[in-house]
Amino acid sequence: MLAQQTPGELAEGLTAVGRGIVYGGAAIGPGIGIGIVVGNAITAMARQPESAGMVRTTMFLGIAFTEALALFGFVLSFIIAG
Amino acid sequence: MALIALEFPPVSHLIEWPDLFGTSGPFGLNKVVLLTFLAAILVLAFYLIAGRRRSLVPTGVQNLAESVVEFIQEGVILQTMGPEGLSWTPFLLTLFSFIFVSNIFGIIPFIQMPVNARMALPAFLAIVVWILFNFIGIKSQGLAGYFKSMLFPPGVPKALYILVTPIEFVSTIFVRPLSLAVRLFANLLAGHLLLVSFAVISAALFEATVVGAVLPGGLLIALTGFEVLVAVLQAFIFTILAAVYIGGAMHPEH
């Protein structure tokens, strides 16, 4: 099997694996982070429903900052060329 | 059992469009450029029509436009910049409307290409915001004052400035515009690819088994609805971050 592969095949396969690892790795931290942000925002809203508007705005800000890291990984996975 | 012909098109085929009308090079007019112009014209026409005959009791288009203005003023500006930021309403309103219209092209049948899934427009918008908040910061705090409040945030122990100052510099000057552009671009590109994936899967399964396409087809419709949410949310987040950056530049942290 190994003898039959064309020259660029191995590099191509490894690139695909690398892309998967890059995005998968980049998504772990932000996944946990967004969970913490939203969870705490819900706790705050449940405790003080009158402050829900302010908490929601701040929550979206926090999500946006946290999510940026995952999106960097998403873009990087496309940038990695074979 | 027959193999399903599932061939996913390469990403460049999904977002790159040929130049039209015999143009080429940097001034080439392709679908994305035309849609950008269309978005600008639509936003302009919407607010011109809404403001043409102003009545005390708003109806129709004016009603819609007023609720958008109110949303920007109360949901974005008052939450982040305070009452003195209200003079920024025209800029932020234009930003929000333009980004929303460019995003929503992604799910309109027969157009189905979010303009912001190409890096050019998000990068341009992020550069505009970057120039603006630096300019406002220098204008309202002075050059030295602006950099002092940016690089040396008060309330930090003196020794920590070795760490804090480079981080603050990189995060304000480089990471802010980069993350602003990449966030918008990557969200729209991801949504576009998601819709294409489910459309390809649905088509392949429909050809093979017909019944098998029910689940991915249903998901495709649900995801189209989800993309409406993404379009609004990303326009909102871009606007609110622009407001936060401009508001932060106007007033130094205490």
XYZ file of N, CA and C in Angstrom, chain B:
762
model
N -25.892 -1.868 -2.475
C -26.140 -0.454 -2.216
C -25.175 0.404 -3.038
N -25.748 1.334 -3.729
C -24.917 2.183 -4.594
C -24.204 3.233 -3.759
N -23.024 3.599 -4.190
C -22.298 4.676 -3.516
C -22.951 6.023 -3.837
N -22.990 6.870 -2.829
C -23.585 8.192 -3.054
C -22.508 9.107 -3.649
N -22.870 9.792 -4.726
C -21.907 10.706 -5.357
C -21.875 12.000 -4.562
N -20.961 12.050 -3.582
C -20.885 13.242 -2.736
C -19.590 13.961 -3.040
N -19.682 15.007 -3.827
C -18.480 15.745 -4.195
C -18.610 17.166 -3.684
N -17.775 17.507 -2.695
C -17.872 18.853 -2.137
C -17.025 19.804 -2.965
N -17.599 20.907 -3.443
C -16.812 21.833 -4.267
C -15.732 22.517 -3.430
N -14.569 22.817 -4.021
C -13.531 23.530 -3.263
C -14.002 24.920 -2.847
N -13.440 25.393 -1.724
C -13.943 26.631 -1.121
C -13.855 27.807 -2.094
N -12.776 27.821 -2.901
C -12.612 28.983 -3.782
C -13.725 29.048 -4.830
N -14.339 27.903 -5.165
C -15.442 27.932 -6.127
C -16.701 28.548 -5.541
N -16.770 28.571 -4.198
C -18.007 29.024 -3.563
C -18.014 30.523 -3.337
N -16.838 31.134 -3.262
C -16.828 32.558 -2.910
C -16.166 33.427 -3.973
N -15.538 32.827 -4.986
C -14.914 33.640 -6.028
C -15.807 33.645 -7.261
N -16.012 34.837 -7.811
C -16.924 34.972 -8.940
C -16.183 35.597 -10.113
N -16.531 35.192 -11.329
C -15.847 35.771 -12.498
C -16.231 37.235 -12.696
N -15.317 38.002 -13.312
C -15.605 39.402 -13.604
C -16.652 39.502 -14.713
N -17.515 40.496 -14.583
C -18.597 40.680 -15.549
C -18.309 41.879 -16.438
N -19.050 41.992 -17.508
C -19.037 43.157 -18.413
C -17.642 43.439 -18.989
N -16.803 42.423 -19.135
C -15.500 42.616 -19.758
C -14.499 43.387 -18.921
N -14.787 43.584 -17.624
C -13.810 44.275 -16.778
C -12.868 43.241 -16.172
N -11.698 43.726 -15.724
C -10.774 42.790 -15.087
C -9.823 43.568 -14.191
N -8.984 42.830 -13.472
C -7.986 43.455 -12.615
C -8.602 44.070 -11.373
N -7.944 45.085 -10.803
C -8.432 45.673 -9.554
C -9.792 46.345 -9.702
N -10.165 46.753 -10.907
C -11.450 47.421 -11.096
C -12.503 46.479 -11.660
N -12.224 45.174 -11.596
C -13.173 44.203 -12.119
C -14.481 44.225 -11.346
N -15.578 44.166 -12.066
C -16.899 44.137 -11.430
C -17.376 42.699 -11.395
N -17.395 42.106 -10.203
C -18.006 40.784 -10.122
C -19.235 40.859 -9.233
N -19.805 39.697 -8.963
C -21.062 39.651 -8.224
C -20.941 40.342 -6.862
N -19.796 40.109 -6.200
C -19.634 40.651 -4.848
C -19.593 42.175 -4.873
N -18.877 42.739 -5.868
C -18.783 44.200 -5.971
C -20.165 44.793 -6.244
N -20.883 44.168 -7.177
C -22.222 44.675 -7.498
C -23.128 44.611 -6.272
N -23.009 43.525 -5.493
C -23.847 43.400 -4.298
C -23.476 44.456 -3.255
N -22.182 44.799 -3.179
C -21.780 45.858 -2.252
C -22.449 47.176 -2.627
N -22.419 47.505 -3.935
C -23.089 48.727 -4.387
C -24.580 48.660 -4.087
N -25.160 47.481 -4.344
C -26.592 47.319 -4.118
C -26.932 47.543 -2.649
N -26.076 47.015 -1.752
C -26.321 47.193 -0.319
C -26.292 48.672 0.050
N -25.301 49.407 -0.489
C -25.205 50.837 -0.189
C -26.439 51.570 -0.699
N -26.875 51.238 -1.939
C -28.029 51.923 -2.516
C -29.293 51.602 -1.720
N -29.435 50.315 -1.314
C -30.630 49.916 -0.567
C -30.721 50.659 0.758
N -29.594 50.753 1.466
C -29.609 51.441 2.764
C -29.953 52.911 2.575
N -29.304 53.530 1.566
C -29.552 54.942 1.282
C -31.029 55.166 0.935
N -31.560 54.323 0.039
C -32.948 54.486 -0.397
C -33.908 54.287 0.766
N -33.600 53.310 1.620
C -34.486 53.026 2.749
C -34.629 54.242 3.655
N -33.484 54.853 4.016
C -33.580 55.986 4.934
C -34.080 57.251 4.248
N -33.796 57.392 2.934
C -34.337 58.563 2.227
C -35.858 58.479 2.142
N -36.363 57.282 1.811
C -37.821 57.120 1.717
C -38.453 57.316 3.093
N -37.777 56.772 4.126
C -38.348 56.880 5.468
C -38.376 58.329 5.945
N -37.378 59.137 5.509
C -37.326 60.505 6.011
C -37.969 61.515 5.089
N -38.573 61.047 3.994
C -39.066 61.993 2.995
C -40.255 62.783 3.515
N -41.254 62.066 3.977
C -42.414 62.772 4.524
C -42.545 62.390 5.982
N -41.981 63.208 6.833
C -41.987 62.873 8.253
C -43.320 63.269 8.869
N -43.953 62.312 9.521
C -45.192 62.643 10.218
C -44.987 62.346 11.702
N -45.813 62.993 12.519
C -45.652 62.839 13.961
C -45.952 61.409 14.387
N -46.973 60.832 13.776
C -47.309 59.439 14.060
C -46.743 58.594 12.920
N -45.633 57.868 13.159
C -44.982 57.168 12.049
C -45.792 55.978 11.554
N -45.767 55.798 10.242
C -46.419 54.628 9.654
C -45.453 53.996 8.667
N -45.657 52.731 8.394
C -44.937 52.040 7.334
C -43.426 52.096 7.483
N -42.785 52.600 6.402
C -41.319 52.601 6.352
C -40.737 53.453 7.471
N -41.397 54.589 7.731
C -40.866 55.476 8.763
C -40.869 54.789 10.127
N -41.891 53.995 10.362
C -42.006 53.263 11.611
C -40.817 52.324 11.785
N -40.514 51.570 10.723
C -39.411 50.622 10.762
C -38.094 51.355 10.991
N -37.888 52.447 10.225
C -36.633 53.186 10.347
C -36.486 53.749 11.749
N -37.591 54.239 12.311
C -37.494 54.815 13.649
C -37.172 53.769 14.695
N -37.711 52.549 14.504
C -37.393 51.529 15.503
C -35.933 51.106 15.405
N -35.354 51.138 14.185
C -33.927 50.827 14.062
C -33.093 51.910 14.745
N -33.464 53.183 14.503
C -32.732 54.292 15.130
C -32.809 54.164 16.645
N -34.014 53.838 17.135
C -34.201 53.720 18.572
C -33.369 52.573 19.144
N -33.301 51.470 18.376
C -32.505 50.324 18.814
C -31.029 50.699 18.914
N -30.531 51.445 17.916
C -29.119 51.851 17.945
C -28.876 52.786 19.120
N -29.817 53.720 19.347
C -29.593 54.691 20.415
C -29.681 54.053 21.800
N -30.693 53.205 21.997
C -30.901 52.671 23.338
C -30.163 51.367 23.570
N -30.028 50.558 22.525
C -29.375 49.265 22.709
C -27.870 49.334 22.595
N -27.384 50.303 21.821
C -25.929 50.347 21.587
C -25.298 51.549 22.275
N -25.783 52.754 21.945
C -25.033 53.933 22.374
C -25.176 54.187 23.868
N -26.424 54.161 24.371
C -26.614 54.478 25.783
C -25.977 53.420 26.676
N -25.861 52.178 26.184
C -25.271 51.116 27.010
C -23.757 51.212 27.046
N -23.156 51.813 26.004
C -21.704 51.762 25.933
C -21.042 53.132 26.023
N -21.637 54.161 25.400
C -20.969 55.461 25.351
C -21.614 56.502 26.263
N -22.819 56.234 26.724
C -23.494 57.223 27.538
C -24.177 58.276 26.678
N -24.905 59.209 27.321
C -25.709 60.174 26.555
C -24.888 61.051 25.611
N -23.605 61.318 25.938
C -22.842 62.215 25.068
C -22.444 61.529 23.761
N -22.668 60.198 23.676
C -22.354 59.500 22.436
C -23.467 59.567 21.407
N -24.583 60.214 21.757
C -25.739 60.208 20.853
C -25.446 60.902 19.530
N -24.421 61.782 19.506
C -24.095 62.434 18.238
C -23.467 61.446 17.261
N -23.142 60.243 17.734
C -22.571 59.221 16.854
C -23.647 58.372 16.200
N -24.929 58.661 16.480
C -26.006 57.841 15.924
C -25.925 57.673 14.411
N -25.708 58.740 13.606
C -25.705 58.536 12.150
C -24.650 57.532 11.698
N -23.438 57.647 12.236
C -22.373 56.736 11.819
C -22.700 55.292 12.179
N -23.080 55.073 13.454
C -23.319 53.705 13.894
C -24.554 53.118 13.226
N -25.545 53.970 12.965
C -26.751 53.493 12.286
C -26.414 53.035 10.866
N -25.617 53.828 10.168
C -25.208 53.450 8.815
C -24.416 52.156 8.836
N -23.485 52.062 9.796
C -22.654 50.864 9.919
C -23.540 49.632 10.117
N -24.467 49.729 11.071
C -25.335 48.591 11.369
C -26.168 48.206 10.152
N -26.816 49.192 9.528
C -27.714 48.885 8.416
C -26.942 48.282 7.250
N -25.784 48.869 6.950
C -25.007 48.399 5.802
C -24.516 46.970 6.023
N -23.995 46.691 7.210
C -23.495 45.333 7.476
C -24.646 44.343 7.453
N -25.789 44.740 8.025
C -26.925 43.818 8.040
C -27.384 43.495 6.619
N -27.508 44.515 5.765
C -27.970 44.267 4.396
C -26.961 43.412 3.640
N -25.654 43.699 3.831
C -24.657 42.876 3.131
C -24.688 41.433 3.621
N -24.969 41.233 4.917
C -25.033 39.867 5.436
C -26.244 39.122 4.925
N -27.375 39.823 4.868
C -28.634 39.137 4.578
C -28.675 38.657 3.124
N -27.802 39.202 2.270
C -27.717 38.700 0.899
C -27.384 37.210 0.873
N -26.762 36.725 1.948
C -26.365 35.323 1.988
C -27.513 34.353 1.946
N -28.700 34.775 2.341
C -29.805 33.816 2.367
C -30.939 34.220 1.445
N -30.816 35.323 0.712
C -31.870 35.697 -0.226
C -31.771 34.788 -1.445
N -32.851 34.102 -1.815
C -32.775 33.144 -2.915
C -32.252 33.792 -4.193
N -31.475 33.057 -4.934
C -30.869 33.428 -6.225
C -29.720 34.423 -6.069
N -29.573 35.073 -4.915
C -28.377 35.902 -4.698
C -27.387 35.063 -3.915
N -27.794 34.687 -2.686
C -27.073 33.744 -1.841
C -25.567 33.903 -1.827
N -25.119 35.111 -1.627
C -23.686 35.338 -1.457
C -23.507 36.467 -0.450
N -23.168 36.141 0.808
C -22.939 37.234 1.759
C -21.687 38.008 1.351
N -21.836 39.316 1.173
C -20.702 40.132 0.724
C -19.562 40.047 1.726
N -19.925 39.934 3.019
C -18.888 39.922 4.045
C -18.165 38.591 4.143
N -18.519 37.614 3.312
C -17.746 36.376 3.295
C -16.466 36.533 2.490
N -16.267 37.677 1.863
C -14.953 38.010 1.297
C -14.288 38.989 2.254
N -12.970 38.898 2.374
C -12.287 39.675 3.413
C -12.305 41.179 3.136
N -12.498 41.597 1.870
C -12.287 42.997 1.509
C -13.176 43.946 2.308
N -14.481 43.668 2.341
C -15.393 44.609 2.981
C -15.209 44.662 4.504
N -15.156 43.508 5.201
C -14.881 43.584 6.644
C -13.571 44.294 6.951
N -12.520 44.029 6.145
C -11.227 44.678 6.398
C -11.356 46.178 6.235
N -12.062 46.613 5.191
C -12.234 48.051 4.982
C -12.988 48.683 6.150
N -14.089 48.044 6.563
C -14.881 48.606 7.664
C -14.061 48.664 8.952
N -13.263 47.612 9.186
C -12.445 47.599 10.404
C -11.400 48.704 10.354
N -10.823 48.957 9.178
C -9.816 50.026 9.059
C -10.471 51.381 9.303
N -11.693 51.568 8.789
C -12.401 52.830 9.035
C -12.587 53.047 10.533
N -13.050 51.998 11.232
C -13.264 52.126 12.675
C -11.937 52.370 13.388
N -10.875 51.705 12.947
C -9.555 51.847 13.567
C -9.056 53.283 13.453
N -9.123 53.840 12.228
C -8.688 55.224 12.019
C -9.531 56.164 12.875
N -10.841 55.889 12.905
C -11.751 56.772 13.610
C -11.469 56.808 15.105
N -11.296 55.618 15.737
C -11.152 55.673 17.200
C -9.782 56.203 17.597
N -8.756 55.961 16.762
C -7.464 56.577 17.068
C -7.529 58.088 16.904
N -8.198 58.535 15.844
C -8.326 59.974 15.598
C -9.086 60.646 16.732
N -10.199 60.034 17.140
C -10.997 60.614 18.217
C -10.199 60.650 19.513
N -9.444 59.578 19.770
C -8.638 59.530 20.985
C -7.607 60.641 21.019
N -6.900 60.830 19.898
C -5.868 61.878 19.842
C -6.515 63.252 19.919
N -7.699 63.384 19.291
C -8.357 64.684 19.272
C -8.869 65.071 20.659
N -9.424 64.109 21.396
C -10.049 64.490 22.666
C -9.098 64.390 23.846
N -7.999 63.628 23.744
C -7.079 63.519 24.879
C -5.710 64.071 24.573
N -5.444 64.428 23.322
C -4.090 64.836 22.944
C -3.252 63.606 22.654
N -2.214 63.778 21.852
C -1.411 62.628 21.431
C -0.787 61.922 22.629
N -0.134 62.705 23.501
C 0.538 62.110 24.664
C -0.484 61.508 25.620
N -1.577 62.250 25.853
C -2.593 61.759 26.776
C -3.238 60.483 26.299
N -3.460 60.400 24.990
C -4.102 59.203 24.436
C -3.212 57.991 24.610
N -1.926 58.146 24.269
C -1.033 57.001 24.389
C -0.753 56.666 25.848
N -0.766 57.693 26.709
C -0.542 57.418 28.125
C -1.702 56.599 28.702
N -2.934 56.992 28.366
C -4.062 56.253 28.918
C -4.199 54.888 28.251
N -3.672 54.756 27.027
C -3.758 53.460 26.357
C -2.687 52.508 26.886
N -1.445 53.015 27.007
C -0.323 52.130 27.334
C -0.122 51.954 28.835
N -0.510 52.976 29.626
C -0.284 52.888 31.065
C -1.617 53.015 31.790
N -2.440 51.976 31.765
C -3.724 52.062 32.467
C -3.494 52.255 33.962
N -4.226 53.193 34.580
C -4.004 53.483 35.995
C -4.441 52.315 36.875
N -3.904 52.268 38.084
C -4.294 51.234 39.034
C -3.530 49.942 38.879
N -2.446 49.963 38.087
C -1.623 48.772 37.920
C -0.315 49.013 38.661
N 0.180 48.026 39.417
C 1.477 48.207 40.088
C 2.578 48.542 39.086
N 3.511 49.423 39.505
C 4.511 49.959 38.581
C 5.284 48.863 37.844
N 5.698 47.806 38.587
C 6.547 46.786 37.989
C 5.822 46.028 36.876
N 4.501 45.978 36.971
C 3.743 45.201 35.996
C 3.659 45.886 34.636
N 4.031 47.177 34.574
C 3.945 47.883 33.295
C 4.841 47.245 32.235
N 5.918 46.559 32.674
C 6.784 45.855 31.713
C 5.960 44.849 30.919
N 5.007 44.224 31.611
C 4.148 43.231 30.958
C 2.953 43.882 30.273
N 2.333 44.820 31.016
C 1.042 45.340 30.577
C 1.186 46.212 29.328
N 2.222 47.055 29.301
C 2.329 48.023 28.211
C 2.439 47.372 26.827
N 3.336 46.384 26.623
C 3.360 45.756 25.292
C 2.045 45.072 24.940
N 1.427 44.427 25.936
C 0.164 43.730 25.659
C -0.895 44.731 25.233
N -0.988 45.851 25.974
C -1.998 46.858 25.647
C -1.751 47.439 24.259
N -0.472 47.680 23.935
C -0.151 48.252 22.631
C -0.584 47.312 21.519
N -0.175 46.047 21.618
C -0.511 45.089 20.564
C -2.020 44.902 20.485
N -2.676 44.811 21.644
C -4.110 44.524 21.593
C -4.888 45.711 21.052
N -4.444 46.943 21.331
C -5.210 48.092 20.835
C -4.915 48.368 19.377
N -3.647 48.305 18.990
C -3.285 48.739 17.641
C -3.467 47.627 16.611
N -3.146 46.379 16.987
C -3.198 45.313 15.984
C -4.388 44.383 16.148
N -4.610 43.910 17.370
C -5.619 42.855 17.538
C -7.033 43.402 17.356
N -7.268 44.657 17.782
C -8.623 45.213 17.652
C -9.120 45.221 16.212
N -8.406 45.863 15.264
C -8.926 45.842 13.893
C -8.930 44.450 13.294
N -7.904 43.642 13.616
C -7.839 42.291 13.049
C -9.026 41.459 13.512
N -9.295 41.487 14.838
C -10.383 40.650 15.328
C -11.725 41.181 14.846
N -11.833 42.505 14.710
C -13.082 43.089 14.211
C -13.388 42.572 12.799
N -12.352 42.579 11.941
C -12.550 42.145 10.561
C -12.743 40.644 10.484
N -11.887 39.898 11.206
C -11.927 38.437 11.086
C -13.228 37.885 11.658
N -13.741 38.511 12.733
C -14.974 38.018 13.336
C -16.122 38.070 12.331
N -16.266 39.224 11.685
C -17.347 39.376 10.711
C -17.152 38.422 9.537
N -15.919 38.405 9.004
C -15.614 37.589 7.830
C -15.827 36.104 8.122
N -15.241 35.622 9.237
C -15.265 34.188 9.499
C -16.670 33.707 9.821
N -17.454 34.517 10.535
C -18.821 34.101 10.836
C -19.641 33.929 9.569
N -19.490 34.880 8.642
C -20.286 34.822 7.417
C -19.800 33.702 6.508
N -18.457 33.528 6.434
C -17.913 32.450 5.607
C -18.349 31.101 6.159
N -18.274 30.941 7.489
C -18.668 29.677 8.095
C -20.135 29.385 7.817
N -20.976 30.418 7.927
C -22.396 30.217 7.658
C -22.644 29.819 6.217
N -21.934 30.481 5.307
C -22.069 30.182 3.885
C -21.671 28.732 3.603
N -20.527 28.313 4.159
C -20.050 26.941 3.933
C -21.010 25.923 4.538
N -21.574 26.274 5.695
C -22.520 25.368 6.351
C -23.729 25.136 5.454
N -24.273 26.229 4.904
C -25.436 26.096 4.025
C -25.079 25.283 2.788
N -23.888 25.535 2.212
C -23.486 24.787 1.019
C -23.353 23.308 1.344
N -22.735 22.993 2.522
C -22.562 21.591 2.893
C -23.899 20.881 2.955
N -24.861 21.498 3.638
C -26.143 20.815 3.781
C -26.886 20.746 2.454
N -26.716 21.750 1.603
C -27.358 21.702 0.294
C -26.773 20.571 -0.539
N -25.426 20.407 -0.489
C -24.782 19.344 -1.263
C -25.227 17.977 -0.755
N -25.249 17.821 0.585
C -25.656 16.542 1.165
C -27.102 16.232 0.796
N -27.977 17.256 0.902
C -29.393 17.036 0.578
C -29.549 16.611 -0.872
N -28.824 17.295 -1.782
C -28.966 16.980 -3.203
C -28.492 15.561 -3.487
N -27.337 15.186 -2.879
C -26.806 13.840 -3.126
C -27.753 12.781 -2.588
N -28.288 12.996 -1.390
C -29.184 12.005 -0.800
C -30.507 11.953 -1.553
N -30.939 13.083 -2.080
C -32.197 13.104 -2.831
C -32.065 12.279 -4.104
N -30.914 12.407 -4.760
C -30.688 11.608 -5.971
C -30.616 10.128 -5.649
N -30.010 9.791 -4.494
C -29.806 8.382 -4.176
C -31.070 7.749 -3.622
N -31.703 8.361 -2.625
C -32.789 7.674 -1.933
C -34.074 8.490 -1.786
N -34.101 9.740 -2.153
C -35.240 10.644 -2.002
C -35.631 10.848 -0.534
N -35.970 9.733 0.182
C -36.440 9.884 1.558
C -35.319 10.384 2.470
N -34.101 9.967 2.155
C -32.961 10.335 2.997
C -32.710 11.822 3.044
N -33.262 12.565 2.082
C -33.003 13.997 2.032
C -33.882 14.780 2.991
N -34.836 14.097 3.655
C -35.778 14.830 4.515
C -35.054 15.495 5.670
N -34.188 14.717 6.341
C -33.514 15.248 7.527
C -32.533 16.374 7.180
N -31.563 16.142 6.267
C -30.667 17.261 5.928
C -31.398 18.428 5.284
N -32.452 18.164 4.516
C -33.217 19.257 3.913
C -33.889 20.112 4.974
N -34.478 19.424 5.971
C -35.093 20.167 7.071
C -34.078 20.991 7.831
N -32.904 20.367 8.056
C -31.846 21.095 8.749
C -31.392 22.297 7.934
N -31.373 22.136 6.602
C -30.963 23.241 5.729
C -31.887 24.442 5.917
N -33.201 24.155 6.010
C -34.163 25.243 6.209
C -33.960 25.882 7.581
N -33.733 25.011 8.601
C -33.519 25.552 9.944
C -32.266 26.412 9.989
N -31.207 25.953 9.301
C -29.953 26.709 9.313
C -30.091 28.034 8.571
N -30.958 28.068 7.549
C -31.206 29.335 6.871
C -31.812 30.339 7.840
N -32.727 29.839 8.688
C -33.271 30.710 9.724
C -32.201 31.160 10.694
N -31.301 30.224 11.025
C -30.205 30.554 11.943
C -29.306 31.629 11.344
N -29.147 31.605 10.021
C -28.290 32.594 9.365
C -28.871 34.007 9.457
N -30.203 34.114 9.523
C -30.811 35.432 9.742
C -30.347 35.982 11.084
N -30.380 35.081 12.096
C -29.925 35.473 13.433
C -28.473 35.918 13.393
N -27.624 35.135 12.674
C -26.198 35.475 12.583
C -26.015 36.833 11.915
N -26.791 37.091 10.857
C -26.657 38.366 10.142
C -26.943 39.537 11.078
N -28.033 39.438 11.855
C -28.376 40.523 12.779
C -27.331 40.629 13.867
N -26.943 39.476 14.432
C -26.042 39.462 15.576
C -24.680 40.019 15.202
N -24.167 39.649 14.036
C -22.840 40.124 13.656
C -22.854 41.625 13.362
N -23.928 42.107 12.724
C -24.041 43.552 12.511
C -24.087 44.268 13.854
N -24.856 43.702 14.803
C -24.985 44.289 16.140
C -23.638 44.298 16.855
N -22.908 43.174 16.797
C -21.635 43.078 17.519
C -20.605 44.029 16.923
N -20.569 44.109 15.583
C -19.623 45.038 14.955
C -19.922 46.466 15.398
N -21.213 46.827 15.394
C -21.594 48.184 15.776
C -21.266 48.458 17.234
N -21.570 47.483 18.094
C -21.369 47.735 19.525
C -19.881 47.817 19.843
N -19.052 47.022 19.142
C -17.609 47.110 19.377
C -17.065 48.436 18.876
N -17.566 48.903 17.718
C -17.142 50.219 17.234
C -17.506 51.288 18.263
N -18.711 51.168 18.837
C -19.144 52.150 19.841
C -18.262 52.076 21.075
N -17.908 50.860 21.504
C -17.059 50.712 22.691
C -15.684 51.310 22.442
N -15.118 51.044 21.259
C -13.782 51.564 20.972
C -13.799 53.093 20.906
N -14.801 53.654 20.222
C -14.860 55.111 20.094
C -15.130 55.744 21.455
N -16.061 55.133 22.219
C -16.363 55.665 23.550
C -15.154 55.600 24.472
N -14.395 54.496 24.383
C -13.199 54.361 25.207
C -12.132 55.363 24.841
N -12.078 55.743 23.552
C -11.077 56.715 23.131
C -11.450 58.120 23.591
N -12.773 58.379 23.708
C -13.204 59.722 24.117
C -12.880 59.985 25.570
N -13.067 58.946 26.422
C -12.847 59.138 27.854
C -11.799 58.160 28.337
N -10.706 58.636 28.909
C -9.714 57.723 29.461
C -10.273 56.984 30.663
N -9.754 55.781 30.873
C -10.179 55.015 32.057
C -9.659 55.688 33.308
N -10.464 55.635 34.371
C -10.033 56.309 35.605
C -9.339 55.339 36.528
